[in-house]
PDB file of C-alpha atoms in Angstrom:
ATOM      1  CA  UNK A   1      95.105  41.199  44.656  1.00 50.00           C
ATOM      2  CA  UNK A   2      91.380  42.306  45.324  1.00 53.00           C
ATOM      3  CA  UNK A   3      92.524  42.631  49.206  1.00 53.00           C
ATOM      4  CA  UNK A   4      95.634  44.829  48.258  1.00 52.00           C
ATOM      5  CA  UNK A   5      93.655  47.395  46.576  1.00 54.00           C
ATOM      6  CA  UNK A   6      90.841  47.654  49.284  1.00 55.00           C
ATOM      7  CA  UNK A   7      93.157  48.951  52.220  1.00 57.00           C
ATOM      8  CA  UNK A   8      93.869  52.235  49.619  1.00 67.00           C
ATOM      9  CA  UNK A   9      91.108  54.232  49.930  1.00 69.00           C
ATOM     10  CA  UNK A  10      91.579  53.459  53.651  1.00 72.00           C
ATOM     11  CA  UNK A  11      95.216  54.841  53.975  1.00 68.00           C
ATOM     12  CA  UNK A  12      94.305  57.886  51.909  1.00 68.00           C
ATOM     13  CA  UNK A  13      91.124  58.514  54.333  1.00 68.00           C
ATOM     14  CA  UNK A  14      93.338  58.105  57.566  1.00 69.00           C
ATOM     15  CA  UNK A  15      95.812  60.305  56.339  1.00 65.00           C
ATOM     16  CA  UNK A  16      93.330  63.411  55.177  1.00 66.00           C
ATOM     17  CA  UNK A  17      92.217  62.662  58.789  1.00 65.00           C
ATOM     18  CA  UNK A  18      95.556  63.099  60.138  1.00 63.00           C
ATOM     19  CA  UNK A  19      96.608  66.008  57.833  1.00 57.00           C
ATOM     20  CA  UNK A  20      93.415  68.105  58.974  1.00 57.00           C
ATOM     21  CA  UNK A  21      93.578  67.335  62.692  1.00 57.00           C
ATOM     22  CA  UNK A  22      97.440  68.614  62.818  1.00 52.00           C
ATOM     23  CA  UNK A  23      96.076  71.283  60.770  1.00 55.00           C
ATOM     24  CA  UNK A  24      93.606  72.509  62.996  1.00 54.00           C
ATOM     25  CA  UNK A  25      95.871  71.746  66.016  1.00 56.00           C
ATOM     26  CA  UNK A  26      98.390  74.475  64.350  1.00 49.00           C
ATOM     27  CA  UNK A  27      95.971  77.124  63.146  1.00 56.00           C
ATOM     28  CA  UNK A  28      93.567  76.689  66.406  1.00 58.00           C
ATOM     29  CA  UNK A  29      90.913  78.833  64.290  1.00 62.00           C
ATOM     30  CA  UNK A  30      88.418  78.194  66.996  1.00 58.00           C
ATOM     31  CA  UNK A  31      90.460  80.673  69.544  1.00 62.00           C
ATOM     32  CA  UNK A  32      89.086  83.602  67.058  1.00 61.00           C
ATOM     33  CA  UNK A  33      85.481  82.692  68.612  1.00 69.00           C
ATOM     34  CA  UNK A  34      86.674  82.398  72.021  1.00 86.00           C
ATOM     35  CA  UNK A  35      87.403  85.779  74.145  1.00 92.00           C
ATOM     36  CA  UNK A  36      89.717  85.490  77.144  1.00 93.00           C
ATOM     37  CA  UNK A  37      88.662  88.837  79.538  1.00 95.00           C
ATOM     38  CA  UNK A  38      91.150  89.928  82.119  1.00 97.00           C
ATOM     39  CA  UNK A  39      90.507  92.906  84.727  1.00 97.00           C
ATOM     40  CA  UNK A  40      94.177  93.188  86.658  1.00 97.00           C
ATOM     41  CA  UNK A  41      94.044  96.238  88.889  1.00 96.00           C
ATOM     42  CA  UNK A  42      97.405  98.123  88.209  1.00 93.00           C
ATOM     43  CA  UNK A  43     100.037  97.125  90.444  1.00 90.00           C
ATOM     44  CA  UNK A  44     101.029  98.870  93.546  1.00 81.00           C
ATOM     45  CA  UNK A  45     104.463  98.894  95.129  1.00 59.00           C
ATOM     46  CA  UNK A  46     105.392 100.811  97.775  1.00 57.00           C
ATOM     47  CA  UNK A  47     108.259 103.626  97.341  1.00 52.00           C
ATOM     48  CA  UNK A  48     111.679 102.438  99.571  1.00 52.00           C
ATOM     49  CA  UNK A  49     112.147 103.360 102.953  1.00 46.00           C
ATOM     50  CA  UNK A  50     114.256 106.761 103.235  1.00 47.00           C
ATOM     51  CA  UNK A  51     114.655 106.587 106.794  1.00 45.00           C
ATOM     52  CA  UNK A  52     118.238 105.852 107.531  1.00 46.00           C
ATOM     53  CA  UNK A  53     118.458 102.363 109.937  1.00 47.00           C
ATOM     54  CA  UNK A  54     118.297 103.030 113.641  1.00 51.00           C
ATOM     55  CA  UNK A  55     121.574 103.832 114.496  1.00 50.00           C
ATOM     56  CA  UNK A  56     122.486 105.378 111.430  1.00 45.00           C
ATOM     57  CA  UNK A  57     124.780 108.114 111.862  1.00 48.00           C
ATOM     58  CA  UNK A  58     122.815 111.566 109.738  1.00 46.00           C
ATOM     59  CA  UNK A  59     124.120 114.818 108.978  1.00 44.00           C
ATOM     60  CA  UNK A  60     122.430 117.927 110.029  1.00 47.00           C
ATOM     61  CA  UNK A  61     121.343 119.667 106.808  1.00 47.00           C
ATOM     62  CA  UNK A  62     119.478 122.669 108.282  1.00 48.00           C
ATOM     63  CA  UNK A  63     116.379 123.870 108.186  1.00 50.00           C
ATOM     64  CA  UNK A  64     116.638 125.456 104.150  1.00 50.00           C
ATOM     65  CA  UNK A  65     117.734 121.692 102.704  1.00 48.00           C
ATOM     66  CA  UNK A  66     115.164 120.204 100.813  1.00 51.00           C
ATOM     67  CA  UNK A  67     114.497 116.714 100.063  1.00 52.00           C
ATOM     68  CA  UNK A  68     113.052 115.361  96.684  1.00 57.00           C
ATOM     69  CA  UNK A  69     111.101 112.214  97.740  1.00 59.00           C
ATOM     70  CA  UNK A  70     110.225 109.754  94.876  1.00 57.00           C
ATOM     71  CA  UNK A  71     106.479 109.575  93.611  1.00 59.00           C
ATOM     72  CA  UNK A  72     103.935 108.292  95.867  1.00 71.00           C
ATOM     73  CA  UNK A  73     102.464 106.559  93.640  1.00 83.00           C
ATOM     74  CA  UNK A  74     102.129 105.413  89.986  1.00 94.00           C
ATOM     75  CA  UNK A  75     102.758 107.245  87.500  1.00 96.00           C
ATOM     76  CA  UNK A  76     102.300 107.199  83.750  1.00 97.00           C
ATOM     77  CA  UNK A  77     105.925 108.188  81.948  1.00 97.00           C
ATOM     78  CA  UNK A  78     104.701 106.949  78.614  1.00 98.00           C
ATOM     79  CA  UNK A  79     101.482 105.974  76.358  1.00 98.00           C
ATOM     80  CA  UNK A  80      99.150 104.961  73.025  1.00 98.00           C
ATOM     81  CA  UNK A  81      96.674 104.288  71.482  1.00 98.00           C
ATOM     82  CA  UNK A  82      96.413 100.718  69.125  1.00 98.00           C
ATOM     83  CA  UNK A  83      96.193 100.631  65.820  1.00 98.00           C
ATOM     84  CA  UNK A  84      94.507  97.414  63.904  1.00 98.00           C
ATOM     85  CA  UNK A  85      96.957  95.192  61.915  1.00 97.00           C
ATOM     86  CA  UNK A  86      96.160  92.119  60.985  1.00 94.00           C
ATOM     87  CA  UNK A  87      92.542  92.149  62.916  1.00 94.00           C
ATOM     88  CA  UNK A  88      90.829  94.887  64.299  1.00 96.00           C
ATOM     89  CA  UNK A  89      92.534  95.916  67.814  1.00 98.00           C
ATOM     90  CA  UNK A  90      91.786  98.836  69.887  1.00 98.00           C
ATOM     91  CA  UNK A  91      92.710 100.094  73.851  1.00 98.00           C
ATOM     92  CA  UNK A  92      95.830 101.948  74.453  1.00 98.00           C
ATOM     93  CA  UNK A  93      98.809 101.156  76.674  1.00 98.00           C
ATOM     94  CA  UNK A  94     100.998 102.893  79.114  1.00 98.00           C
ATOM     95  CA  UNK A  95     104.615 102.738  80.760  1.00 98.00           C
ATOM     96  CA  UNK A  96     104.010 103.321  84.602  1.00 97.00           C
ATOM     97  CA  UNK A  97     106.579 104.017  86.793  1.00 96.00           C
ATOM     98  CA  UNK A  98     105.697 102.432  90.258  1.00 96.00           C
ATOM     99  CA  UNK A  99     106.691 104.401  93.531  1.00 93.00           C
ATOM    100  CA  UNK A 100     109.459 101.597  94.049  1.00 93.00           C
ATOM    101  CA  UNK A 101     111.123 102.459  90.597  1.00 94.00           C
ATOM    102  CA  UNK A 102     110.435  99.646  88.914  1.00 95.00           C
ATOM    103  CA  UNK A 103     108.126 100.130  85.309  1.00 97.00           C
ATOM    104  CA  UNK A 104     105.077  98.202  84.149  1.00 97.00           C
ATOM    105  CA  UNK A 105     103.503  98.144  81.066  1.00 98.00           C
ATOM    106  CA  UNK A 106      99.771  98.317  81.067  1.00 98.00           C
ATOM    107  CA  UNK A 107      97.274  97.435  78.766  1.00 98.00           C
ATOM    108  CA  UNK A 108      93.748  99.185  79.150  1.00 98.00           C
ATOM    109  CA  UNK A 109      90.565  98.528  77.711  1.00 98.00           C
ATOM    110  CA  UNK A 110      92.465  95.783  75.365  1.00 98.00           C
ATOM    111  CA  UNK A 111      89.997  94.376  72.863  1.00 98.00           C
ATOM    112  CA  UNK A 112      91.361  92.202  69.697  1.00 97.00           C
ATOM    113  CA  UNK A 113      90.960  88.593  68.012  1.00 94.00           C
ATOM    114  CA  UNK A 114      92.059  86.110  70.337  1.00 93.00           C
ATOM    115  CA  UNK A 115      94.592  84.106  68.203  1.00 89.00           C
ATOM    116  CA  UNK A 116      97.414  81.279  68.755  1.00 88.00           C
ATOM    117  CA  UNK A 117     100.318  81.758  70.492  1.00 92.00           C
ATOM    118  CA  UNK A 118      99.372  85.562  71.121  1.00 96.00           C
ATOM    119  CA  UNK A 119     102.671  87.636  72.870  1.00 98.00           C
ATOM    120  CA  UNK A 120     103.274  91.336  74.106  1.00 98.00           C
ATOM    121  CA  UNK A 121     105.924  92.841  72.397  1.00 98.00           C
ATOM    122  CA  UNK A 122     108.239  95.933  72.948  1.00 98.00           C
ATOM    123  CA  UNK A 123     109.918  96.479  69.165  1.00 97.00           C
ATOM    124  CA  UNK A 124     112.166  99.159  68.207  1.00 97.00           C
ATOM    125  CA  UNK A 125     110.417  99.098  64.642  1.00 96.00           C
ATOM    126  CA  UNK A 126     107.961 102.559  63.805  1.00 96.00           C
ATOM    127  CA  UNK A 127     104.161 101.449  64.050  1.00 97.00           C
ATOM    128  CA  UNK A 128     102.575 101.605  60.381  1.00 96.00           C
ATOM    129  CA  UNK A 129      99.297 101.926  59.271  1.00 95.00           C
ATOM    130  CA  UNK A 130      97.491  99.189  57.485  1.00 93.00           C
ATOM    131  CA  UNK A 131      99.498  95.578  55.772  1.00 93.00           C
ATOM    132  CA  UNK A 132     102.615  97.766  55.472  1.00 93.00           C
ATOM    133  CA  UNK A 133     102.818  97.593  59.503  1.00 94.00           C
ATOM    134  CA  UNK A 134     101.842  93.759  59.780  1.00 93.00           C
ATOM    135  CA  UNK A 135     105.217  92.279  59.983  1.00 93.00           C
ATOM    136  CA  UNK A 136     107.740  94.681  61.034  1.00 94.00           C
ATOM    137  CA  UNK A 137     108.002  94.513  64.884  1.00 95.00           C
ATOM    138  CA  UNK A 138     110.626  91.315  64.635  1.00 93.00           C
ATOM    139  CA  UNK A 139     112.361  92.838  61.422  1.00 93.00           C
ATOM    140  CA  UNK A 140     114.552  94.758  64.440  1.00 94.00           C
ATOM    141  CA  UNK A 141     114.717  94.663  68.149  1.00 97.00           C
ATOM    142  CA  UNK A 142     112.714  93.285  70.090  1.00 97.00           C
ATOM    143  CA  UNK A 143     111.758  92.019  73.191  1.00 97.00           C
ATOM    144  CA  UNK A 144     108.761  89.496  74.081  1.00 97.00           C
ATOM    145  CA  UNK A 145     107.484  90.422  77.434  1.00 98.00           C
ATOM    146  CA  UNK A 146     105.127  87.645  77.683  1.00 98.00           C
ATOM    147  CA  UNK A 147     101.824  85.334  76.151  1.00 98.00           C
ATOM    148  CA  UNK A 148      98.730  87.692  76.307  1.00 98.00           C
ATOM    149  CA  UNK A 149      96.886  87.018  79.500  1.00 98.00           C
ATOM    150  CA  UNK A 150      93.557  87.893  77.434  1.00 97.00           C
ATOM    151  CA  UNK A 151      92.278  89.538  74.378  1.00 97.00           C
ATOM    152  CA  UNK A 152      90.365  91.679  76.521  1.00 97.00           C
ATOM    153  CA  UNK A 153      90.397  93.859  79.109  1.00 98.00           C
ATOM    154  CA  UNK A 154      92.847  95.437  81.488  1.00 98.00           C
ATOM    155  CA  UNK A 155      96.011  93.502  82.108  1.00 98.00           C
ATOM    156  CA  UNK A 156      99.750  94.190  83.684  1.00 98.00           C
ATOM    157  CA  UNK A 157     103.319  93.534  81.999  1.00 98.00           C
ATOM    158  CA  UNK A 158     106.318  94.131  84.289  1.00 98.00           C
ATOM    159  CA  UNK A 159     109.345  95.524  82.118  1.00 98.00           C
ATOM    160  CA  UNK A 160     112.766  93.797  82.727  1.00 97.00           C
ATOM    161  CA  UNK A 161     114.977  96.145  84.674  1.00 95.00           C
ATOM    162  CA  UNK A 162     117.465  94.836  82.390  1.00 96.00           C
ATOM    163  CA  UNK A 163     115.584  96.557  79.464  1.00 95.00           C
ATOM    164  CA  UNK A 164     115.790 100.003  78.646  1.00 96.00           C
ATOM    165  CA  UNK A 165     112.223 100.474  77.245  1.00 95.00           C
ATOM    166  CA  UNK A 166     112.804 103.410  76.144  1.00 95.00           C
ATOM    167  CA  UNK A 167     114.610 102.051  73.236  1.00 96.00           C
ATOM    168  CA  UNK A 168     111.345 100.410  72.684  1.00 97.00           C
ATOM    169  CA  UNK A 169     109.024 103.063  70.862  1.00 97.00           C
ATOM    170  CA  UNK A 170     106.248 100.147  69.927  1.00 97.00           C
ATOM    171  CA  UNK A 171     104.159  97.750  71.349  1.00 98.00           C
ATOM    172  CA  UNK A 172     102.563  95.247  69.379  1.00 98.00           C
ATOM    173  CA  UNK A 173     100.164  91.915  70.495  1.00 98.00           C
ATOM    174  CA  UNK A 174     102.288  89.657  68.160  1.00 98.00           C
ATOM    175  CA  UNK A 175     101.110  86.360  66.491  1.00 95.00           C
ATOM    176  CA  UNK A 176     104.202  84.305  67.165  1.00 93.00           C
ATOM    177  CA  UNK A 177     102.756  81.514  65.630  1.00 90.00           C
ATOM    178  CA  UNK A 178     102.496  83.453  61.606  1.00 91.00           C
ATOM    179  CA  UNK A 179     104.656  86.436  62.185  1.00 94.00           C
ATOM    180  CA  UNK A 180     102.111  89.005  62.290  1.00 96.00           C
ATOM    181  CA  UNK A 181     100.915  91.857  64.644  1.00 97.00           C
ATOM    182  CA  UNK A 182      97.160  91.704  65.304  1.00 97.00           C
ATOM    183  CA  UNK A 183      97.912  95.478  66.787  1.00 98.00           C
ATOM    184  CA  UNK A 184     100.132  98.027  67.444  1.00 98.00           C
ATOM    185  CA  UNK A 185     100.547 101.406  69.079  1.00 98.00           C
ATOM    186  CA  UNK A 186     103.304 103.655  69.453  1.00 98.00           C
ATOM    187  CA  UNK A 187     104.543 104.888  72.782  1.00 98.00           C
ATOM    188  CA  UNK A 188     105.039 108.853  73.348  1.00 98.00           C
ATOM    189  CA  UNK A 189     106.318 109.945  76.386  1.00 96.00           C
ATOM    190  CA  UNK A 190     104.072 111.963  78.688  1.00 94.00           C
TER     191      UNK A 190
END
């Protein structure tokens, strides 16, 4: 009998033990100490070739036809500024349109809680101010771009050319983990 009621105490200790270490494995509350810095130089990507193949046949246009060549370079088609949510978050973000068509989303001067399971998301849900704006980015559309390279810094997100971003008025650095946006900023088109 005396044996029996011994090994209770132990069972209750070992499972506190086990209920606090899958706690802190889920919550991860030391990532909120720990920064993560990235400094991606935006992408370059040369603008395709418009000189026909050799032995292409051309037309003769004349000397008044003009040709509209595509950017050389990047160039910003869209942009904002973050708003705090859930913890204090501020940079600002731009579409860029890369001389090869393709678009990027950019995140400059990023700086926010680093947090579990951290994404970038395009939403079609209107940014909002304060608690009313935590959780509305997955109420709608949305699409998750990718995990956050870093809670800080300068970093690169190429856009689907599946997506239509422009669809996609809001960008917020979503807690996946606890349905929440750490930040948000709303994209207006330059």
């Amino acid at each position: 009998m005396e044996w029996g009621r011994s090994r209770k105490p132990w069972a209750g200790l070992v499972a506190v033990v086990v209920a606090v270490t899958a706690g802190l494995a889920w919550f991860k509350p030391w990532a909120l100490w720990v920064d993560e810095t990235v400094h991606e130089a935006l992408p370059s990507a040369t603008a395709p070739s418009t000189t026909p193949p050799a032995g292409t046949p051309t037309m003769d246009s004349g000397p008044s036809a003009s040709v509209t060549a595509p950017p050389a370079g990047p160039v910003t088609v869209a942009q904002g500024t973050f708003i705090s949510h859930e913890h204090e978050t501020t940079g600002t973000v731009k579409v860029v349109r890369l001389a090869d068509g393709t678009h990027t989303l950019r995140l400059e001067g990023l700086d926010t809680s680093n947090g579990p399971d951290l994404r970038v998301w395009l939403s079609d849900a209107p940014v909002k101010e304060g608690k009313a704006g935590w959780g509305v980015f997955d109420d709608g559309q949305y699409v998750s771009l990718a995990k956050l390279k870093g809670n800080k810094g300068d970093q690169n997100y190429p856009l689907p050319t599946d997506v239509d971003w422009s669809k996609y008025p809001s960008i917020s650095i979503w807690c996946d983990r606890f349905d929440v946006s750490f930040g948000a900023a709303a994209l207006t088109r330059v």
